[in-house]
Coordinates of C-alpha atoms in Angstrom, one line a residue:
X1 CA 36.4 35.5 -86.2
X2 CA 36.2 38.6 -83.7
X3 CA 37.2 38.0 -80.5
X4 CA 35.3 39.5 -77.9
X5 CA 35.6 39.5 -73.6
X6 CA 33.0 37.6 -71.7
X7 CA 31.9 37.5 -68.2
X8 CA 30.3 34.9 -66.5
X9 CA 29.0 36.1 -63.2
X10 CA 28.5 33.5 -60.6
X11 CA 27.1 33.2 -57.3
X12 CA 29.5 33.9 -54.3
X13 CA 31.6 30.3 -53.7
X14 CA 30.8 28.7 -57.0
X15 CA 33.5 30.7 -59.1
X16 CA 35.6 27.7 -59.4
X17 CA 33.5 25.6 -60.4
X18 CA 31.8 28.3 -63.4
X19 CA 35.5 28.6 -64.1
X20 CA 35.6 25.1 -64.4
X21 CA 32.9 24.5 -66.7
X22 CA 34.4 27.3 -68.8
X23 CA 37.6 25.5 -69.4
X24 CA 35.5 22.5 -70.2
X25 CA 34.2 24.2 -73.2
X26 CA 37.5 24.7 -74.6
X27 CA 38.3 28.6 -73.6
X28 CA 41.6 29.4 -71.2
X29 CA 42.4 32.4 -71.0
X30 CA 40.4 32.3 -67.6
X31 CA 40.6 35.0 -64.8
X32 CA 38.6 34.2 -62.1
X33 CA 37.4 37.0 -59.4
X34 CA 34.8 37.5 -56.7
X35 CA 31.3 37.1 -58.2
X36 CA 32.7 36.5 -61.9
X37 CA 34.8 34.6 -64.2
X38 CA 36.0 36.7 -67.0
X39 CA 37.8 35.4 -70.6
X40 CA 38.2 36.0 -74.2
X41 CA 36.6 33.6 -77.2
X42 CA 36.0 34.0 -80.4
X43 CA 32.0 34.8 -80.8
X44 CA 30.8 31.5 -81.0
X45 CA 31.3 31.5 -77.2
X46 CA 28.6 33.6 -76.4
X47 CA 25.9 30.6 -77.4
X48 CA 27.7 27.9 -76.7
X49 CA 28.2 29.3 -73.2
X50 CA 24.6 30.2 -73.0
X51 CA 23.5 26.7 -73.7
X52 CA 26.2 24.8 -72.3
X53 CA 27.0 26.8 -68.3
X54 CA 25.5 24.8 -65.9
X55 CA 26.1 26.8 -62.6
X56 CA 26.9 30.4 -64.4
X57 CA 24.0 33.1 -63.1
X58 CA 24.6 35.0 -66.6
X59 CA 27.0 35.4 -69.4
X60 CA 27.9 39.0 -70.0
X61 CA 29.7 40.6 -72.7
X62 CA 32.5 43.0 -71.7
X63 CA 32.5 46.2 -73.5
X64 CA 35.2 48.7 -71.7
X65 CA 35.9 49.1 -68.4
X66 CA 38.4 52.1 -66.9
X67 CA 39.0 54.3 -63.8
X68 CA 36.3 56.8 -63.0
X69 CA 36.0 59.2 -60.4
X70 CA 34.1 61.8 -61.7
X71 CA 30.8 62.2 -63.5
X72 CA 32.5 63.4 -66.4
X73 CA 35.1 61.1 -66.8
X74 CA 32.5 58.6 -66.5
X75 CA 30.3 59.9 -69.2
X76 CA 33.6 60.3 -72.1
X77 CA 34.9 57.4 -71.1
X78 CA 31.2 55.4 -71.6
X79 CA 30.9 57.3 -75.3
X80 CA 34.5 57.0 -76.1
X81 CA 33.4 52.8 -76.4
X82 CA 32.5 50.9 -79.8
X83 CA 28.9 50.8 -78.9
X84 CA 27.8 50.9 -82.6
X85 CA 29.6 48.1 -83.6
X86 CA 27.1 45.9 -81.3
X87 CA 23.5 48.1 -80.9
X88 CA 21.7 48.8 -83.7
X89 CA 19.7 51.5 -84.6
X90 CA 16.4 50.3 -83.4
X91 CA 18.1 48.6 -80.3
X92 CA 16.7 48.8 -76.9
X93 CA 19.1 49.3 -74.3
X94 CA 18.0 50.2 -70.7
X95 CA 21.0 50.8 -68.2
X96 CA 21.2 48.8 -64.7
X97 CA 24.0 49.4 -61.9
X98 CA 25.6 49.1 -58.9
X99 CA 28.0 50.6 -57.2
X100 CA 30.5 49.2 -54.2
X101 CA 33.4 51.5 -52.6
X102 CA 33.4 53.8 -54.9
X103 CA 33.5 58.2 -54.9
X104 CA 30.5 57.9 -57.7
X105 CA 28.2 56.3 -55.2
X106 CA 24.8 57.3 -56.8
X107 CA 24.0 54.2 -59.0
X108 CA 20.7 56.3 -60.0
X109 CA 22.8 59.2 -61.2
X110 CA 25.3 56.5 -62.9
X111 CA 22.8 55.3 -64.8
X112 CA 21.2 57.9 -66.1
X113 CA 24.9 59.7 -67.6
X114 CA 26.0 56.3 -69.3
X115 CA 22.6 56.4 -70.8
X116 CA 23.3 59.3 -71.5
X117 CA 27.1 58.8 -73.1
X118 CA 25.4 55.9 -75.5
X119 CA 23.1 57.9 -77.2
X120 CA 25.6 60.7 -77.6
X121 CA 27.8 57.6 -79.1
X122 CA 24.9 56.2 -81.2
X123 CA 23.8 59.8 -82.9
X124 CA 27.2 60.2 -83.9
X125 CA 26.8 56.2 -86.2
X126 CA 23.2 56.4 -87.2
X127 CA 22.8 60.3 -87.8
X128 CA 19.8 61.1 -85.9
X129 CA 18.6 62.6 -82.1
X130 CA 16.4 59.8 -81.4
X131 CA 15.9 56.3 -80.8
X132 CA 12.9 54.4 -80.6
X133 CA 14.2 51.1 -78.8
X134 CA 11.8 48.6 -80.1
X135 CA 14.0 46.3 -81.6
X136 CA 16.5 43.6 -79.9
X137 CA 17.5 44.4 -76.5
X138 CA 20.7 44.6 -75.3
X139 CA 20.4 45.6 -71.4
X140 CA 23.3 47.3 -70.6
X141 CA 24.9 47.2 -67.1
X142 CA 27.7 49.8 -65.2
X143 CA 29.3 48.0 -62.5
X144 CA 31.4 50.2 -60.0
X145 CA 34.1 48.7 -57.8
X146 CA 36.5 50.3 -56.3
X147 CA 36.2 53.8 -58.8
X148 CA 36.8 50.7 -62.0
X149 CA 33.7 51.1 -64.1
X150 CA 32.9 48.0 -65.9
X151 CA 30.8 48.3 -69.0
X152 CA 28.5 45.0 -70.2
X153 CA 26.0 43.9 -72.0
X154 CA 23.7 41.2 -70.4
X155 CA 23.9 38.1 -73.5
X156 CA 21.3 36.0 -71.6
X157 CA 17.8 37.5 -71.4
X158 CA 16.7 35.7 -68.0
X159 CA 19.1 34.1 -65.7
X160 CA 20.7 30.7 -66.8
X161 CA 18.8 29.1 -63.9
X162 CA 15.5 29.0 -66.1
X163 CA 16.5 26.2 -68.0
X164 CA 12.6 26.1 -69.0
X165 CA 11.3 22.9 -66.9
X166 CA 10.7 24.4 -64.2
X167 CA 7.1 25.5 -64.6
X168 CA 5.7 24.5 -61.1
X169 CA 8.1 25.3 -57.7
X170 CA 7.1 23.9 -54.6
X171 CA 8.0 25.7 -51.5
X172 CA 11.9 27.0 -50.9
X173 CA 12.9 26.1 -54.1
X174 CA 16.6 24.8 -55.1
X175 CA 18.2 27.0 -57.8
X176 CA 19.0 25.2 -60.5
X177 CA 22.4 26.8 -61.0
X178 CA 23.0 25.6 -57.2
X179 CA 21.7 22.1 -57.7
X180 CA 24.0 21.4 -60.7
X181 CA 26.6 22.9 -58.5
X182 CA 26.1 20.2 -56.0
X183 CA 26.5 17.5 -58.0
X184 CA 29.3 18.8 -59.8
X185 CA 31.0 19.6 -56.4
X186 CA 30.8 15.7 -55.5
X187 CA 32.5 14.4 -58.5
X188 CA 29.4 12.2 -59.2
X189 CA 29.7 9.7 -61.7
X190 CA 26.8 8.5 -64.3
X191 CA 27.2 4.8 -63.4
X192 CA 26.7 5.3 -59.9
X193 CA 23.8 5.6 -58.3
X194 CA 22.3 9.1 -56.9
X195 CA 19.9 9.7 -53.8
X196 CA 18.2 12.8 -52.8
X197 CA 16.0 12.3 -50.0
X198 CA 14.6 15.7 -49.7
X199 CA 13.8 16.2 -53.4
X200 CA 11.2 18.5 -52.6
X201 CA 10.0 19.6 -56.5
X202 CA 12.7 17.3 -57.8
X203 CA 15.9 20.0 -59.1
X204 CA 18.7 18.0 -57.6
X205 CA 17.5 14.6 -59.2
X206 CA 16.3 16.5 -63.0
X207 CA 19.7 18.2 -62.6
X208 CA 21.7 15.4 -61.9
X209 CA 20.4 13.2 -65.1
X210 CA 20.9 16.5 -67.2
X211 CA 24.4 16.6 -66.2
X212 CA 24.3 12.3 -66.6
X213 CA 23.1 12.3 -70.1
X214 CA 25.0 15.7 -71.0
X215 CA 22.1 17.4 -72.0
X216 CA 22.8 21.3 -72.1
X217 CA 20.7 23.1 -69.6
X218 CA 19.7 25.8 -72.1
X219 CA 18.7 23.1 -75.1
X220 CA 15.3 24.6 -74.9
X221 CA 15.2 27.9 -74.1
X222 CA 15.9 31.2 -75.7
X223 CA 18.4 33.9 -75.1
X224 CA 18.9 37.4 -75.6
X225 CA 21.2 38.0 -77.9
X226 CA 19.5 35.2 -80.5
X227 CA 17.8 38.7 -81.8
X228 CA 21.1 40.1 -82.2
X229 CA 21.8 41.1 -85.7
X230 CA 25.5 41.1 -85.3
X231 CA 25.9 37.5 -84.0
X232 CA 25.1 35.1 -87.3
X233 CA 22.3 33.0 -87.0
X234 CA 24.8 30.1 -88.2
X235 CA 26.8 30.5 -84.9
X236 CA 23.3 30.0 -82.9
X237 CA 22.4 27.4 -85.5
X238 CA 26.0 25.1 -84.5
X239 CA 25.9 25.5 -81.1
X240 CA 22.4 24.2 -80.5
X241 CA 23.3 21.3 -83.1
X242 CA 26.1 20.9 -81.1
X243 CA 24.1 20.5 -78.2
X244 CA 22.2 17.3 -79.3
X245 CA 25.4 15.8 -81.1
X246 CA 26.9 15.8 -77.7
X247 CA 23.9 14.7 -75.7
X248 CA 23.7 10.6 -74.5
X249 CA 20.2 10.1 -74.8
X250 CA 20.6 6.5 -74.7
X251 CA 23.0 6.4 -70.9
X252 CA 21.2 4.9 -68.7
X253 CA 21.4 6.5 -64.7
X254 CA 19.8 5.2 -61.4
X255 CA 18.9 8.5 -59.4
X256 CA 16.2 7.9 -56.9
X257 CA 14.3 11.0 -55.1
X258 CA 12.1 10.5 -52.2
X259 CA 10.1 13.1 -50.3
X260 CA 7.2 13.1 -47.5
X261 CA 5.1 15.0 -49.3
X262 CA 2.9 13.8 -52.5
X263 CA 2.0 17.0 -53.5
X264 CA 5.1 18.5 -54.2
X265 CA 6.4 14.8 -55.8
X266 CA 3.5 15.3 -58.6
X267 CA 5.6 18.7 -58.9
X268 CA 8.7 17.4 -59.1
X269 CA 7.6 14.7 -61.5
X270 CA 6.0 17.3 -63.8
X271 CA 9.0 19.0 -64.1
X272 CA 11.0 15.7 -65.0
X273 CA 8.7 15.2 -67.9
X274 CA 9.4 18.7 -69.1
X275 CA 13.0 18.1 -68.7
X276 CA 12.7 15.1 -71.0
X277 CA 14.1 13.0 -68.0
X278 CA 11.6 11.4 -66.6
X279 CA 12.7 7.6 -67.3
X280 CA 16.1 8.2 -65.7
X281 CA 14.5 9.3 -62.3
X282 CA 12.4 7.8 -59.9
X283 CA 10.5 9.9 -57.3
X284 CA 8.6 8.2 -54.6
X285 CA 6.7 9.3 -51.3
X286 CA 8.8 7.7 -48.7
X287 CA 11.0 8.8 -45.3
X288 CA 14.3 8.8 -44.4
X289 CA 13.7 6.3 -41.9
X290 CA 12.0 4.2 -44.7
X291 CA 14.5 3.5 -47.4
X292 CA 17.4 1.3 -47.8
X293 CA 19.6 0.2 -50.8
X294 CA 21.7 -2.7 -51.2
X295 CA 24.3 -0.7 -53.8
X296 CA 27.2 -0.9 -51.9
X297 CA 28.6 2.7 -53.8
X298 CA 26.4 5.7 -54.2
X299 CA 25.8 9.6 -53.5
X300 CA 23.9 11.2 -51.5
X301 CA 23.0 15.0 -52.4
X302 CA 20.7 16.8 -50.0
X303 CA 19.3 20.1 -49.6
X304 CA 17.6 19.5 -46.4
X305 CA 15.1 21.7 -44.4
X306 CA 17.4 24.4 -42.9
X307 CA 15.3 25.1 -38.8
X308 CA 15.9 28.7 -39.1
X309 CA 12.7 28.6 -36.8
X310 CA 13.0 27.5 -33.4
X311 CA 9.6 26.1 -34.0
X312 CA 11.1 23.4 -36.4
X313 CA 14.1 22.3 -34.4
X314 CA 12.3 19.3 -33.0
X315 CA 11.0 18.1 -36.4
X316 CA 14.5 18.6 -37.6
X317 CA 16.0 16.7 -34.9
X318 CA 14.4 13.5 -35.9
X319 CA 15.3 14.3 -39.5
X320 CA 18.7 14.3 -38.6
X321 CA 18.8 11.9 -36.1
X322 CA 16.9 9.5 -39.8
X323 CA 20.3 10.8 -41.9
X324 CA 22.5 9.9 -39.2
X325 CA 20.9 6.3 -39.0
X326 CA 21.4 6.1 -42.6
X327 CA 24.8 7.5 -43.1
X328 CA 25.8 5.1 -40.4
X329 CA 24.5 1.9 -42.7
X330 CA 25.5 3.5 -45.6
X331 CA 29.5 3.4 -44.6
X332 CA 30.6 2.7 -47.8
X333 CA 28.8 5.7 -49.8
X334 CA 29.4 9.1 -50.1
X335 CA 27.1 11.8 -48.6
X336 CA 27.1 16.0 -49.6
X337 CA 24.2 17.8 -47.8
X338 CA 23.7 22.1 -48.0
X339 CA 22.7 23.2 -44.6
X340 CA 23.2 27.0 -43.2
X341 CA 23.0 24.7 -39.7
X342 CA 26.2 25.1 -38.1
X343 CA 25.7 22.2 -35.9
X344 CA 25.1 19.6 -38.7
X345 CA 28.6 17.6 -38.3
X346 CA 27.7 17.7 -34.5
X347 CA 24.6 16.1 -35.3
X348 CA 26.1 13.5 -37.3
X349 CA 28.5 12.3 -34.8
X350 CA 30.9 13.1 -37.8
X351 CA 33.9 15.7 -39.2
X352 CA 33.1 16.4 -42.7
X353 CA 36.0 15.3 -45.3
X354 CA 35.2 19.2 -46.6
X355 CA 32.7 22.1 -46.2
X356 CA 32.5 24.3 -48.6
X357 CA 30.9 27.9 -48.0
X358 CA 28.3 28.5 -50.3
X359 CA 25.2 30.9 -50.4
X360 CA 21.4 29.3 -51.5
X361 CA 19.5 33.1 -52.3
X362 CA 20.7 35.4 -49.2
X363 CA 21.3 32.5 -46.7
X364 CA 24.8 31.8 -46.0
X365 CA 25.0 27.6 -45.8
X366 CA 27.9 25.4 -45.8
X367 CA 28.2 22.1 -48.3
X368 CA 29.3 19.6 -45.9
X369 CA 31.0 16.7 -47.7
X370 CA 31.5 13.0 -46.6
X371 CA 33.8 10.8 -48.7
X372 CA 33.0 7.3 -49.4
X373 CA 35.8 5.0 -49.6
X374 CA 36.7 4.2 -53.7
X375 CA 34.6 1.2 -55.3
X376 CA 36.7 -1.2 -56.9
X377 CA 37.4 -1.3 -60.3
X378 CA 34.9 -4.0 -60.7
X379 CA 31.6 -5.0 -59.3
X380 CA 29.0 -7.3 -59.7
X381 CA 25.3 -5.4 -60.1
X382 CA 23.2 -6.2 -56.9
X383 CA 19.1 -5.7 -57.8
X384 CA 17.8 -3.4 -55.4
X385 CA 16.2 -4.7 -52.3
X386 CA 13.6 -1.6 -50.1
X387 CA 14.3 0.3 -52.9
X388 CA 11.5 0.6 -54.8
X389 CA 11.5 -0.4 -58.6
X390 CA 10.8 2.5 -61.5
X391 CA 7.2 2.6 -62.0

């Protein structure tokens, strides 16, 4: 089977862990650099890494990639690559860019010559001076860095965070690429149980029992290069069967969300139900202050409400002076809240085990992470006592 190169571009801190995810899947030759992780598969990699990459923003195939300097080396360069062998004639194939330290700063003018270069590369396959574009599209993408252009084709369509479920958002949403980044930063296990006490519209606690039951996040959703007639439909058909081979419908998780706000709960439930997940979590209106647990062993994964406002520095006192209560009864658990709040371990009375630097959208935060000690190897199951019971 033709190999091909593949980028999966990730958000700035979570390289690692895409990188991770990509070894998972059973590809190695791995190269991991800001912003991307980049390795070569056979072509059955580009769905099963669709449907499978959990914290990846896109999957991007690599097409050539060289030292430009000039406009004109940039445009022979472009047309000297096998563009033919993946657009077809009725392809549709816009051109995006960027451009960072480089002499061809003009992403515009970039843009417009690789265009350019790919039709002059297409007339030369198909024999004609014009293309209509209304068929499959394979938006195209030249990446300048350091005077290296990188050539790729976008494989996704929409970014791997639209996993589908997602049809309602309540306010300052959690990406879900993020989210499952969380939990997959905490080493969380599926027999132990998860807490998220500001679930907000619920995408830690629906990602979390994705990840728990191995359900792949783009089961049901569509992709780009599905329409592509060069990728056989069999490949798509076997990695989506894959998908639900793999998948333990039947695994049974405790994760527990809890928010002030009831309006934004009916959100997040709605969006467990179009997850499929809905029996594995349990949201309920309820504080900080208000819940307790008699598991001896659990996680904690918060995205709390960051203060940027000076406004909101009293409210969030008392939210973290709630957490610290809590952390404090919970000694034996383990706790990993996302804050851009510098003061956080000061608030806690506590020096993280680790902080990672991470970025939710444009905000630079940090993922501060408190080990729990290791529960032994056995345990007996203790019934829940404040918690509340799934409905």
């Amino acid at each position: 089977m033709q190999k091909v190169e593949l980028i999966a571009t990730a958000t700035f801190g979570l390289e690692a862990v895409v990188a991770e995810e990509v070894k998972q899947l059973g590809y190695q030759d791995v190269q991991v650099e800001n912003g991307k992780v980049t390795f070569t598969a056979d072509m059955s990699a580009i769905p099963r890494t669709n449907l499978w990459l959990r914290t990846a923003d896109r999957v991007r195939l690599k097409i050539g990639e060289f030292q430009a300097t000039t406009f004109d080396e940039l445009f022979e360069q472009t047309k000297a690559l096998p563009w033919a062998e993946w657009i077809p004639e009725d392809g549709a194939f816009p051109v995006e860019g960027k451009s960072v330290k480089s002499t061809l700063f003009s992403v515009s003018d970039c843009q417009a010559i690789v265009k350019k270069a790919i039709v002059e590369n297409l007339k030369q396959t198909y024999r004609r001076d014009w293309f209509e574009e209304t068929g499959p599209l394979y938006k195209i993408e030249v990446s300048l860095l350091k005077d290296i252009a990188t050539l790729t084709i976008d494989t996704s369509g929409p970014g791997l965070h639209k996993r589908g479920y997602r049809q309602l958002i309540g306010p300052a949403p959690l990406k879900e690429t993020l989210a499952a980044a969380l939990i997959l930063l905490s080493r969380w296990k599926p027999d132990r149980v998860l807490y998220d006490p500001f679930c907000g519209s619920g995408t830690i606690p629906i990602e979390a029992a994705l990840i728990g039951q191995n359900i792949a996040p783009g089961m049901n959703r569509e992709f780009a290069s599905e329409q592509w007639p060069v990728i056989p439909k069999a490949l798509w058909r076997d990695a989506r069967a894959e998908t639900h081979d793999l998948a333990a419908y039947d695994r049974k998780l405790e994760i527990i969300g809890t928010d002030i706000d009831e309006a934004v709960l009916k959100v997040a439930r709605h969006n467990a139900v179009e997850a499929a997940v809905e029996e594995q979590i349990h949201f309920q209106r309820m504080g900080v202050n208000e819940w307790s647990t008699r598991r001896k062993y659990g996680y904690l994964i918060a995205n709390p409400p960051y203060g940027e406002r000076l406004s909101e520095r009293p409210e969030l006192s008392g939210l973290y002076r709630d957490l610290r209560t809590l952390m404090q009864q919970l000694d034996t658990w383990s706790f990993y809240v996302l804050t851009s709040d510098e003061r956080f371990e000061k608030e806690m009375g506590r020096t993280a085990s680790k902080k990672r630097k991470l970025y939710n959208g444009n905000i630079k935060v940090d993922y501060f992470q408190f080990f729990g000690p290791r529960p032994p190897r056995t345990q007996p199951v203790i019934r829940a006592g404040k918690e509340a019971e799934p409905q």
